[in-house]
Coordinates of C-alpha atoms in Angstrom, one line a residue:
X276 CA -85.1 -50.1 -86.3
X277 CA -86.3 -48.7 -82.9
X278 CA -85.4 -45.1 -84.1
X279 CA -87.6 -45.7 -87.2
X280 CA -90.5 -46.9 -85.1
X281 CA -90.1 -43.9 -82.7
X282 CA -90.0 -41.6 -85.7
X283 CA -93.3 -43.1 -87.0
X284 CA -94.9 -42.7 -83.6
X285 CA -93.8 -39.0 -83.4
X286 CA -95.0 -38.4 -86.9
X287 CA -98.4 -39.9 -86.2
X288 CA -98.7 -37.9 -83.0
X289 CA -97.9 -34.7 -84.8
X290 CA -100.5 -35.5 -87.5
X291 CA -103.1 -36.3 -84.9
X292 CA -102.3 -33.1 -83.1
X293 CA -102.8 -31.0 -86.2
X294 CA -105.9 -32.9 -87.1
X295 CA -107.3 -32.3 -83.6
X296 CA -106.5 -28.6 -83.8
X297 CA -108.2 -28.4 -87.2
X298 CA -111.3 -30.2 -86.0
X299 CA -111.5 -28.1 -82.8
X300 CA -111.2 -24.9 -84.9
X301 CA -113.9 -26.1 -87.2
X302 CA -116.2 -26.9 -84.3
X303 CA -115.6 -23.5 -82.7
X304 CA -116.6 -21.7 -85.9
X305 CA -119.6 -23.9 -86.5
X306 CA -120.9 -24.1 -82.9
X307 CA -122.5 -20.6 -83.0
X308 CA -124.5 -21.6 -86.1
X309 CA -125.5 -25.0 -84.8
X310 CA -128.9 -23.9 -83.5
X311 CA -129.6 -21.9 -86.7
X312 CA -128.8 -25.0 -88.8
X313 CA -130.9 -27.2 -86.6
X314 CA -133.8 -24.7 -86.8
X315 CA -133.4 -24.6 -90.6
X316 CA -133.6 -28.4 -90.8
X317 CA -136.7 -28.5 -88.6
X318 CA -138.4 -25.8 -90.7
X319 CA -137.5 -27.6 -93.9
X320 CA -138.9 -30.9 -92.7
X321 CA -142.0 -29.3 -91.3
X322 CA -142.7 -27.2 -94.4
X323 CA -141.6 -29.6 -97.1
X324 CA -145.2 -30.9 -97.8
X325 CA -146.2 -27.2 -98.3
X326 CA -143.3 -26.7 -100.6
X327 CA -144.1 -29.8 -102.6
X328 CA -147.7 -28.8 -103.0
X329 CA -146.8 -25.2 -103.9
X330 CA -144.2 -26.2 -106.6
X331 CA -146.7 -28.6 -108.1
X332 CA -149.3 -25.9 -108.4
X333 CA -146.7 -23.6 -110.0
X334 CA -145.8 -26.1 -112.7
X335 CA -142.8 -27.6 -111.0
X336 CA -141.0 -24.2 -110.5
X337 CA -139.1 -25.0 -107.4
X338 CA -137.2 -21.7 -107.2
X339 CA -140.4 -19.7 -107.3
X340 CA -142.0 -21.9 -104.6
X341 CA -138.9 -21.6 -102.4
X342 CA -138.9 -17.8 -102.9
X343 CA -142.5 -17.5 -101.8
X344 CA -142.0 -19.6 -98.7
X345 CA -138.8 -17.8 -97.7
X346 CA -140.4 -14.4 -98.1
X347 CA -143.4 -15.5 -96.1
X348 CA -141.1 -16.8 -93.4
X349 CA -139.1 -13.5 -93.3
X350 CA -142.3 -11.5 -93.0
X351 CA -143.4 -13.7 -90.0
X352 CA -140.0 -13.5 -88.3
X353 CA -138.9 -9.9 -89.1
X354 CA -142.3 -8.4 -89.1
X355 CA -142.8 -8.5 -85.3
X356 CA -139.2 -7.2 -84.8
X357 CA -139.9 -4.2 -87.1
X358 CA -143.3 -3.5 -85.5
X359 CA -141.8 -3.6 -82.0
X360 CA -138.9 -1.3 -82.9
X361 CA -141.2 1.1 -84.6
X362 CA -143.6 1.1 -81.7
X363 CA -140.9 1.5 -79.2
X364 CA -139.4 4.5 -81.2
X365 CA -142.8 6.2 -81.4
X366 CA -143.5 5.6 -77.7
X367 CA -140.0 6.9 -76.7
X368 CA -140.5 10.0 -78.9
X369 CA -143.9 10.7 -77.4
X370 CA -142.6 10.2 -73.9
X371 CA -139.6 12.5 -74.5
X372 CA -141.9 15.2 -76.0
X373 CA -144.3 15.1 -73.1
X374 CA -141.4 15.2 -70.6
X375 CA -139.9 18.3 -72.3
X376 CA -143.2 20.2 -72.2
X377 CA -143.8 19.1 -68.6
X378 CA -147.0 17.4 -69.6
X379 CA -146.0 13.9 -68.6
X380 CA -148.8 12.7 -66.3
X381 CA -150.1 9.4 -65.1
X382 CA -153.8 8.8 -65.9
X383 CA -156.3 8.1 -63.0
X384 CA -156.5 4.6 -61.8
X385 CA -159.2 2.4 -63.3
X386 CA -162.5 2.2 -61.5
X387 CA -162.8 -0.8 -59.2
X388 CA -159.1 -1.2 -58.8
X389 CA -159.4 -1.0 -55.0
X390 CA -161.9 -3.8 -55.0
X391 CA -159.3 -6.4 -56.2
X392 CA -158.7 -8.9 -53.4
X393 CA -155.4 -8.7 -51.4
X394 CA -153.5 -6.3 -53.7
X395 CA -156.2 -3.8 -54.7
X396 CA -155.6 -1.2 -51.9
X397 CA -151.8 -1.3 -52.3
X398 CA -151.8 -1.0 -56.1
X399 CA -154.4 1.8 -55.9
X400 CA -152.2 3.7 -53.3
X401 CA -149.1 3.4 -55.4
X402 CA -151.0 4.4 -58.6
X403 CA -152.4 7.5 -56.7
X404 CA -148.9 8.5 -55.6
X405 CA -147.7 8.5 -59.3
X406 CA -150.7 10.4 -60.3
X407 CA -150.4 13.2 -57.7
X408 CA -146.6 13.5 -57.4
X409 CA -144.8 11.8 -60.3
X410 CA -141.3 13.1 -59.3
X411 CA -141.6 12.0 -55.7
X412 CA -142.9 8.5 -56.8
X413 CA -140.1 8.1 -59.2
X414 CA -137.6 9.0 -56.5
X415 CA -139.1 6.5 -54.1
X416 CA -139.6 3.6 -56.6
X417 CA -137.0 4.5 -59.2
X418 CA -134.6 1.7 -58.3
X419 CA -137.4 -1.0 -58.5
X420 CA -138.7 0.5 -61.8
X421 CA -135.2 0.5 -63.2
X422 CA -134.6 -3.2 -62.3
X423 CA -138.0 -4.3 -63.7
X424 CA -137.3 -2.3 -66.9
X425 CA -133.8 -3.9 -67.3
X426 CA -135.3 -7.3 -66.9
X427 CA -138.1 -6.7 -69.4
X428 CA -135.7 -5.1 -71.8
X429 CA -133.4 -8.2 -71.5
X430 CA -136.3 -10.5 -72.2
X431 CA -137.6 -8.5 -75.2
X432 CA -134.0 -8.3 -76.6
X433 CA -133.6 -12.0 -76.2
X434 CA -136.9 -12.6 -78.2
X435 CA -135.8 -10.1 -80.8
X436 CA -132.4 -11.8 -81.3
X437 CA -134.1 -15.2 -81.4
X438 CA -136.4 -13.9 -84.2
X439 CA -133.4 -12.6 -86.1
X440 CA -131.7 -16.0 -85.8
X441 CA -134.9 -17.7 -86.9
X442 CA -134.9 -15.3 -90.0
X443 CA -131.4 -16.6 -90.8
X444 CA -132.8 -20.2 -90.4
X445 CA -135.5 -19.4 -92.9
X446 CA -132.9 -18.4 -95.5
X447 CA -131.0 -21.6 -94.9
X448 CA -134.3 -23.5 -95.1
X449 CA -134.8 -22.2 -98.6
X450 CA -131.4 -23.6 -99.7
X451 CA -132.4 -27.0 -98.3
X452 CA -135.7 -27.5 -100.1
X453 CA -134.4 -28.5 -103.5
X454 CA -131.7 -31.0 -102.4
X455 CA -133.9 -32.2 -99.6
X456 CA -135.0 -35.6 -101.1
X457 CA -131.4 -36.5 -101.9
X458 CA -130.2 -35.5 -98.4
X459 CA -133.0 -37.7 -96.9
X460 CA -131.9 -40.7 -99.0
X461 CA -128.3 -40.2 -97.9
X462 CA -129.4 -39.9 -94.3
X463 CA -131.4 -43.1 -94.6
X464 CA -128.4 -45.0 -96.0
X465 CA -126.3 -43.7 -93.2
X466 CA -129.0 -44.7 -90.6
X467 CA -129.2 -48.2 -92.1
X468 CA -125.5 -48.6 -91.6
X469 CA -125.8 -47.5 -87.9
X470 CA -129.2 -49.0 -87.0
X471 CA -129.5 -51.8 -89.5
X472 CA -132.0 -52.9 -90.8
X473 CA -134.5 -50.2 -89.5
X474 CA -132.4 -47.1 -89.8
X475 CA -134.4 -45.8 -92.7
X476 CA -137.6 -46.2 -90.8
X477 CA -136.2 -44.1 -87.9
X478 CA -135.4 -41.3 -90.3
X479 CA -139.0 -41.4 -91.6
X480 CA -140.3 -41.5 -88.0
X481 CA -138.2 -38.5 -87.2
X482 CA -139.6 -36.5 -90.1
X483 CA -143.2 -37.5 -89.2
X484 CA -142.6 -36.6 -85.6
X485 CA -141.2 -33.2 -86.5
X486 CA -144.2 -32.4 -88.7
X487 CA -146.8 -33.5 -86.0
X488 CA -145.0 -31.6 -83.3
X489 CA -145.0 -28.5 -85.5
X490 CA -148.7 -28.8 -85.9
X491 CA -149.3 -29.6 -82.3
X492 CA -147.1 -26.8 -80.9
X493 CA -146.9 -24.0 -83.5
X494 CA -150.3 -24.8 -85.1
X495 CA -152.2 -24.9 -81.9
X496 CA -150.4 -21.8 -80.6
X497 CA -151.4 -19.9 -83.7
X498 CA -155.0 -21.0 -83.3
X499 CA -155.0 -20.0 -79.6
X500 CA -153.4 -16.6 -80.4
X501 CA -156.1 -15.9 -83.0
X502 CA -158.8 -16.8 -80.5
X503 CA -157.2 -14.5 -77.9
X504 CA -157.1 -11.7 -80.5
X505 CA -160.7 -12.1 -81.5
X506 CA -161.8 -12.3 -77.8
X507 CA -159.9 -9.2 -76.8
X508 CA -161.0 -7.2 -79.8
X509 CA -164.7 -8.1 -79.3
X510 CA -164.6 -6.8 -75.7
X511 CA -162.7 -3.6 -76.7
X512 CA -159.4 -4.5 -74.9
X513 CA -156.7 -2.2 -76.1
X514 CA -153.5 -3.6 -77.7
X515 CA -155.3 -6.8 -78.6
X516 CA -152.9 -7.7 -81.4
X517 CA -149.8 -7.2 -79.1
X518 CA -151.3 -9.3 -76.3
X519 CA -152.2 -12.0 -78.8
X520 CA -148.6 -12.1 -80.1
X521 CA -147.4 -12.4 -76.6
X522 CA -149.8 -15.3 -76.1
X523 CA -148.4 -16.9 -79.3
X524 CA -144.9 -16.8 -77.9
X525 CA -146.0 -18.1 -74.5
X526 CA -148.0 -21.0 -76.1
X527 CA -145.0 -22.0 -78.3
X528 CA -142.7 -22.2 -75.2
X529 CA -145.3 -24.3 -73.5
X530 CA -146.2 -21.7 -70.8
X531 CA -149.7 -20.9 -72.2
X532 CA -151.7 -17.7 -72.5
X533 CA -152.7 -17.7 -68.8
X534 CA -150.0 -15.1 -68.0
X535 CA -151.8 -12.7 -70.3
X536 CA -155.4 -13.7 -69.9
X537 CA -155.6 -13.9 -66.1
X538 CA -154.5 -10.3 -65.6
X539 CA -156.9 -9.3 -68.3
X540 CA -159.7 -11.1 -66.6
X541 CA -158.9 -9.3 -63.3
X542 CA -158.9 -6.0 -65.3
X543 CA -162.3 -6.9 -66.8
X544 CA -163.8 -7.4 -63.4
X545 CA -162.4 -4.0 -62.2
X546 CA -163.4 -2.0 -65.3
X547 CA -166.4 -3.7 -66.9
X548 CA -169.9 -4.3 -65.6
X549 CA -170.5 -7.6 -63.7
X550 CA -172.4 -9.2 -66.6
X551 CA -169.9 -8.3 -69.2
X552 CA -167.0 -9.4 -67.1
X553 CA -168.7 -12.7 -66.4
X554 CA -169.3 -13.3 -70.1
X555 CA -165.6 -12.4 -70.9
X556 CA -164.4 -14.8 -68.2
X557 CA -166.7 -17.7 -69.5
X558 CA -165.2 -17.2 -73.0
X559 CA -161.6 -16.7 -71.8
X560 CA -161.3 -19.8 -69.7
X561 CA -161.8 -22.3 -72.7
X562 CA -159.4 -20.2 -74.8
X563 CA -156.9 -20.4 -72.0
X564 CA -156.9 -24.2 -71.8
X565 CA -157.8 -25.2 -75.4
X566 CA -154.2 -26.2 -76.0
X567 CA -154.5 -29.0 -73.4
X568 CA -157.0 -31.0 -75.5
X569 CA -156.0 -29.8 -79.0
X570 CA -152.2 -30.5 -78.8
X571 CA -152.5 -34.2 -78.1
X572 CA -154.9 -34.6 -81.1
X573 CA -152.5 -32.8 -83.5
X574 CA -149.3 -34.4 -82.3
X575 CA -150.5 -38.0 -82.2
X576 CA -152.4 -38.0 -85.5
X577 CA -150.8 -40.5 -87.9
X578 CA -148.0 -41.7 -85.4
X579 CA -147.8 -45.2 -84.0
X580 CA -145.6 -43.9 -81.1
X581 CA -147.6 -43.6 -77.9
X582 CA -148.7 -40.1 -77.0
X583 CA -147.1 -40.3 -73.6
X584 CA -143.7 -40.9 -75.3
X585 CA -144.2 -37.8 -77.5
X586 CA -145.3 -35.6 -74.6
X587 CA -142.4 -36.6 -72.4
X588 CA -140.1 -35.8 -75.3
X589 CA -141.7 -32.4 -75.8
X590 CA -141.6 -31.4 -72.1
X591 CA -138.2 -33.0 -71.4
X592 CA -136.7 -31.5 -74.5
X593 CA -137.9 -28.0 -73.6
X594 CA -136.5 -28.3 -70.1
X595 CA -133.1 -29.5 -71.4
X596 CA -132.6 -27.5 -74.6
X597 CA -135.2 -24.7 -74.5
X598 CA -137.5 -24.0 -77.4
X599 CA -135.5 -26.1 -79.9
X600 CA -135.8 -29.0 -77.6
X601 CA -139.6 -29.0 -78.1
X602 CA -138.8 -30.5 -81.6
X603 CA -135.6 -32.4 -80.8
X604 CA -136.9 -34.0 -77.6
X605 CA -139.8 -36.0 -79.1
X606 CA -137.7 -37.1 -82.1
X607 CA -134.9 -38.4 -79.9
X608 CA -137.3 -40.0 -77.4
X609 CA -139.4 -41.6 -80.2
X610 CA -136.4 -43.1 -81.8
X611 CA -135.1 -44.3 -78.4
X612 CA -138.6 -45.9 -77.8
X613 CA -138.5 -47.7 -81.1
X614 CA -134.9 -49.0 -80.5
X615 CA -136.0 -50.2 -77.0
X616 CA -138.9 -52.0 -78.6
X617 CA -136.6 -53.7 -81.1
X618 CA -134.2 -54.6 -78.3
X619 CA -137.0 -56.1 -76.2
X620 CA -138.5 -58.0 -79.2
X621 CA -135.1 -59.5 -80.1
X622 CA -133.9 -60.3 -76.5
X623 CA -132.8 -63.9 -75.7
X624 CA -135.9 -64.4 -73.5
X625 CA -138.2 -63.4 -76.3
X626 CA -136.3 -65.6 -78.8
X627 CA -136.5 -68.5 -76.3
X628 CA -140.2 -68.0 -75.8
X629 CA -140.8 -67.9 -79.6
X630 CA -138.7 -71.1 -80.1
X631 CA -140.7 -72.9 -77.4
X632 CA -144.0 -71.8 -78.9
X633 CA -142.9 -73.1 -82.3
X634 CA -142.0 -76.5 -80.8

């Protein structure tokens, strides 16, 4: 009898061991795609109203609507990568050609560069050294330039890989549109089992939060980037489109366009007339801070969750999980807030108070 019992225990242990190895192997294979799948889910939830509207306009042709949205998403994600690669290739070819001909020269420093407070003289001297003796300047500052180049290349490469991953998420998003309603119903049933009886409400709250955060983060960032591009183009700033795209990325990751606009303002005061630079500064400052008052309006519209809860979720999620946390954070924090409210409302003290009031 004891031997039979021991054999059952050993058999169960072996089964659990193989089950554990199977689950571990599955998690190892799925883990690299976790962020891609999460992004695909976020994009599907955020863009489903657009998909629903588009397929209704196309006579209910869901596949055609899906194809249009996927192609548009691929253009928006792969377009910047292709443009950057093409621009870098052209710049590298031009640089190599000038170096072979011995025509590689640094242009003169902008007028008024020396007048910049604190750093103007130092920057002007270094610039002049590169202009007069490029080889000697490269020998002196080569190590620092190499380190800065490596750092910038690493950042740009990271952004490029992120955009490629987002392109893959766009493809997965297209596969989620059609079964989306059935998946939501299944998720609501599962949530009702876990958080009965309000689990379905939490799923609806999560979807609404994702859509509002998308409008408040990506929508406001897009508006801000367009304003930056218009402003820079009006004042003849070169590479206005590239700088606007950088502002778009900085706004999405909650840094803001100040890292781009502040140096441009300094450049404006060193290269433009005083009146023109003043007008540029007056217009640039509101563009720089417009997200501060637009984002709360976009995020909180239609939500009963307090704005402070959403903002804490956005900032805390970004600090904990990066860009994807901008969307995950407010969803998790909003659901936690609602669960906390339910717990407070159904606490023994609250029930006792309610019974006393009834008597």
